[in-house]
XYZ file of N, CA and C in Angstrom:
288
model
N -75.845 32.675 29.958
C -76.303 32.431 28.614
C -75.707 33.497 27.686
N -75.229 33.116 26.627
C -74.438 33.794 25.522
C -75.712 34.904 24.838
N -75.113 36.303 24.944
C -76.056 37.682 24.641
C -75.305 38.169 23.461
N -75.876 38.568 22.338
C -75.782 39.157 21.278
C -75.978 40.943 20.829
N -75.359 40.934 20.923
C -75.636 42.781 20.321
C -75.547 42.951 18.824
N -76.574 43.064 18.442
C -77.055 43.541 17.181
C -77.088 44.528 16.659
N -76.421 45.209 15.656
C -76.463 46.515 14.824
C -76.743 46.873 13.617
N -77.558 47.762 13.025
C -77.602 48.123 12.026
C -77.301 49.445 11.511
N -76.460 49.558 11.293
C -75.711 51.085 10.973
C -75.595 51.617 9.814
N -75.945 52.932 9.654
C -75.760 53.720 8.339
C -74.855 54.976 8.302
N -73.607 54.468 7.767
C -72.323 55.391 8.163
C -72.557 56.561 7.043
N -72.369 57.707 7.662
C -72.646 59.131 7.070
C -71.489 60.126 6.994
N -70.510 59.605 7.870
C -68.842 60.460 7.958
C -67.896 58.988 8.298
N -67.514 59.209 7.136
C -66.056 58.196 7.176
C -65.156 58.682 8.216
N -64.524 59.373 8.056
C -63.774 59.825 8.814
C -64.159 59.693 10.485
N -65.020 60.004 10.846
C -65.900 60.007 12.320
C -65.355 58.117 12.392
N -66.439 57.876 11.500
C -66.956 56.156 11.873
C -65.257 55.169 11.678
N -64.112 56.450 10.982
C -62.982 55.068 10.598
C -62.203 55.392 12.293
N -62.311 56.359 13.059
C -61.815 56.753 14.428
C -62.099 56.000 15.202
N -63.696 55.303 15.654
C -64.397 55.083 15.890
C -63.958 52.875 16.164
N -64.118 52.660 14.656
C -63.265 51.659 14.394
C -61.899 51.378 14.862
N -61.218 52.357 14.813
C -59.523 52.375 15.094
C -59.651 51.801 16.714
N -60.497 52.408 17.350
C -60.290 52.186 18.964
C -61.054 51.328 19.531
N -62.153 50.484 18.326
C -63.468 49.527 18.965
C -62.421 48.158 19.432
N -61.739 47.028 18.669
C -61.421 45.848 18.829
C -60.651 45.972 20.404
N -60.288 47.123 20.817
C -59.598 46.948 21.697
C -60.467 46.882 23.355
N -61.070 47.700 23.265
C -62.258 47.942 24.290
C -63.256 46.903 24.123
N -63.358 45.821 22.813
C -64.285 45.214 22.910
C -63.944 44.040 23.664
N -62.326 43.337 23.676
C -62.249 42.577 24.084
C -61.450 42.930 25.601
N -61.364 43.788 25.484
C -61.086 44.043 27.676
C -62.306 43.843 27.920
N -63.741 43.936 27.619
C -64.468 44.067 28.629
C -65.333 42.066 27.946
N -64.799 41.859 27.259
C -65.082 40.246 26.845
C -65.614 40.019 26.158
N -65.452 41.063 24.890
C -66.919 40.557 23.635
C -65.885 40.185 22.695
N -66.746 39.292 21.596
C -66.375 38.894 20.495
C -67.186 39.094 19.134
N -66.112 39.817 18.385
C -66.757 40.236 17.119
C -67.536 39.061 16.056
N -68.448 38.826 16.192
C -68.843 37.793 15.149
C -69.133 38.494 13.248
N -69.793 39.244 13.076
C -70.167 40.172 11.995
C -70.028 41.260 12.097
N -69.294 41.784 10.421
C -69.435 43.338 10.635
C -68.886 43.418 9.007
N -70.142 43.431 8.286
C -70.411 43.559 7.311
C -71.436 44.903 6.171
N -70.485 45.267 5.510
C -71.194 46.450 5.048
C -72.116 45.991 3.860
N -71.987 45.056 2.927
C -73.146 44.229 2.129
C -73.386 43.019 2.803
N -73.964 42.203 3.409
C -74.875 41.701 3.438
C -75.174 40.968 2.704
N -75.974 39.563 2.041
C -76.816 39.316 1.305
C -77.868 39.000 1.876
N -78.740 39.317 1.078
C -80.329 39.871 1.455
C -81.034 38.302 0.917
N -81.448 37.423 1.945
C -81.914 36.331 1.268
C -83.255 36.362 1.349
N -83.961 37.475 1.942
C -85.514 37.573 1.837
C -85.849 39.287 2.245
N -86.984 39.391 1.725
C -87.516 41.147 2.302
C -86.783 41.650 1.506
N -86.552 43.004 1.635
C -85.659 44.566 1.733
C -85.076 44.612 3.140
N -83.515 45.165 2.180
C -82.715 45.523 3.265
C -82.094 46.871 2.879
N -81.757 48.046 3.717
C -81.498 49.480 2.984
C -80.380 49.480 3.002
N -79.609 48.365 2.862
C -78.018 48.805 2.601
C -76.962 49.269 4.059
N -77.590 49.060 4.862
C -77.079 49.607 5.979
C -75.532 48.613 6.416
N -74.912 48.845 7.131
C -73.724 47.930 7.861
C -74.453 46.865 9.037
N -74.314 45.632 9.021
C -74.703 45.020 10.014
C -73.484 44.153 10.779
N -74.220 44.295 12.444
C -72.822 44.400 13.170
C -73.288 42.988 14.166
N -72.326 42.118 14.354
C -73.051 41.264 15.496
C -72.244 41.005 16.762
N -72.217 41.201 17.701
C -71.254 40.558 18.583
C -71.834 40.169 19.818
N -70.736 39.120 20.228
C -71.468 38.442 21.512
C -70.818 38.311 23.042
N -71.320 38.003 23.554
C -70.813 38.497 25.334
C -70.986 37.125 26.063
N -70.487 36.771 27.133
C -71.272 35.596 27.842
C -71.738 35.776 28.479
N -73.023 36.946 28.653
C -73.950 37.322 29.223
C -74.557 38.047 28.986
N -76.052 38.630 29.151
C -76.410 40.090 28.722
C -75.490 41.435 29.831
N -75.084 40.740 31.112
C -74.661 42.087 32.212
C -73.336 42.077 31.162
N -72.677 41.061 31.078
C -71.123 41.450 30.307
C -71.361 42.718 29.059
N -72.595 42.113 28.223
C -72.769 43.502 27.441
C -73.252 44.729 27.632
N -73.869 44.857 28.567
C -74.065 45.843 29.337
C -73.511 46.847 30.043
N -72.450 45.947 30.546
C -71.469 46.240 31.247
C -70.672 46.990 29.941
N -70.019 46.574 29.150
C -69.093 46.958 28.182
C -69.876 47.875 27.341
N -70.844 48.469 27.269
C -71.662 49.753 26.545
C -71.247 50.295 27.437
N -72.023 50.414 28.703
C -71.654 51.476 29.813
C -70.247 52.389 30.100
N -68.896 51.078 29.658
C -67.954 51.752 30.016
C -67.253 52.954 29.853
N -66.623 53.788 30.718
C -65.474 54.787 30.107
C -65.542 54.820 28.351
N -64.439 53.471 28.536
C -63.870 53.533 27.427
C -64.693 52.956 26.241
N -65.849 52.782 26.280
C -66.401 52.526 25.414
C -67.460 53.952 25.283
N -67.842 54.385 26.439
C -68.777 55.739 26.104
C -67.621 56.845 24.594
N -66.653 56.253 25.615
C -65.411 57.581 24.563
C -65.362 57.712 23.078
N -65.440 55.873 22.962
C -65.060 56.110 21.411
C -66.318 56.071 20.562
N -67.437 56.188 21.192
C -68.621 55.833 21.132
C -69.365 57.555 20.278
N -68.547 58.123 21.154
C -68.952 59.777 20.421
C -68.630 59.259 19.253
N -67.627 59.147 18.744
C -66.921 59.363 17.359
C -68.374 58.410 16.372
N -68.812 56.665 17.022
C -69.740 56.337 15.897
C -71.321 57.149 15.968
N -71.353 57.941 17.095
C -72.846 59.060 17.570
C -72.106 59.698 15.779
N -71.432 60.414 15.959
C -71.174 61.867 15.027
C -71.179 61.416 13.580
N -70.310 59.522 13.230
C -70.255 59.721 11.762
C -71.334 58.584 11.613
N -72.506 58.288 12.306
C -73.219 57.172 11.724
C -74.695 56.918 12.582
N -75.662 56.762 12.024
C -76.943 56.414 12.334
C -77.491 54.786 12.791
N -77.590 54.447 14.026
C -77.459 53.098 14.130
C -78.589 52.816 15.220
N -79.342 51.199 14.946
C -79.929 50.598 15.838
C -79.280 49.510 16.314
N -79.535 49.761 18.057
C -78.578 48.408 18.551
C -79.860 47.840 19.376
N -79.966 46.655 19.244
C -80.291 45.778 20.025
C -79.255 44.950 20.783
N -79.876 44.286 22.309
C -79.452 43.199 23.086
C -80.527 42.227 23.135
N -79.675 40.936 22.902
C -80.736 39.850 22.828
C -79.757 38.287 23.140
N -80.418 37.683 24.517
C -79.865 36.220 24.775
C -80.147 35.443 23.785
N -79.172 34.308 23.733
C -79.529 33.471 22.608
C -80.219 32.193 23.317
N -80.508 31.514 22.470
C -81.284 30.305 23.214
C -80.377 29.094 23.555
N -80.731 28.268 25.043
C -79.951 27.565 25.692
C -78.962 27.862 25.830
């Protein structure tokens, strides 16, 4: 079943978070994800939203995403979005 990783990020060092970026598309798709969203506005069609970056991508599985957080090469470039940005990630299957 197709798993989603969800982000909401609040970038605080450009520089950190554009490194960070430079090395994500590549590691995302060796280990089999696909970028669906990654949007820094948003439109807000209900509630408050604080402006944050929202990130979506999906796996064909929750272990595939799992798997691809865990990695090497994803722990690596992973410092760089720790140092320039504040973020919540969720994992979540989608339905059927």
């Amino acid at each position: 079943m197709t798993a989603f990783v969800v982000a909401r990020v609040a970038i605080h060092d450009r520089e950190a978070y554009g490194r960070y970026s430079a090395g994500f598309m590549p590691v995302l798709r060796q280990y089999g994800g696909r970028l669906l969203v990654s949007n820094e506005q948003p439109e807000v069609m209900e509630g408050d939203w604080d402006g944050r970056k929202l990130v979506v991508l999906a796996f064909d599985d929750a272990s595939a995403a799992r798997t691809w957080a865990a990695s090497p090469e994803y722990r690596k470039i992973a410092e760089d979005r720790i140092a320039g940005s504040d973020a919540i990630v969720v994992l979540s299957e989608g339905i059927g």
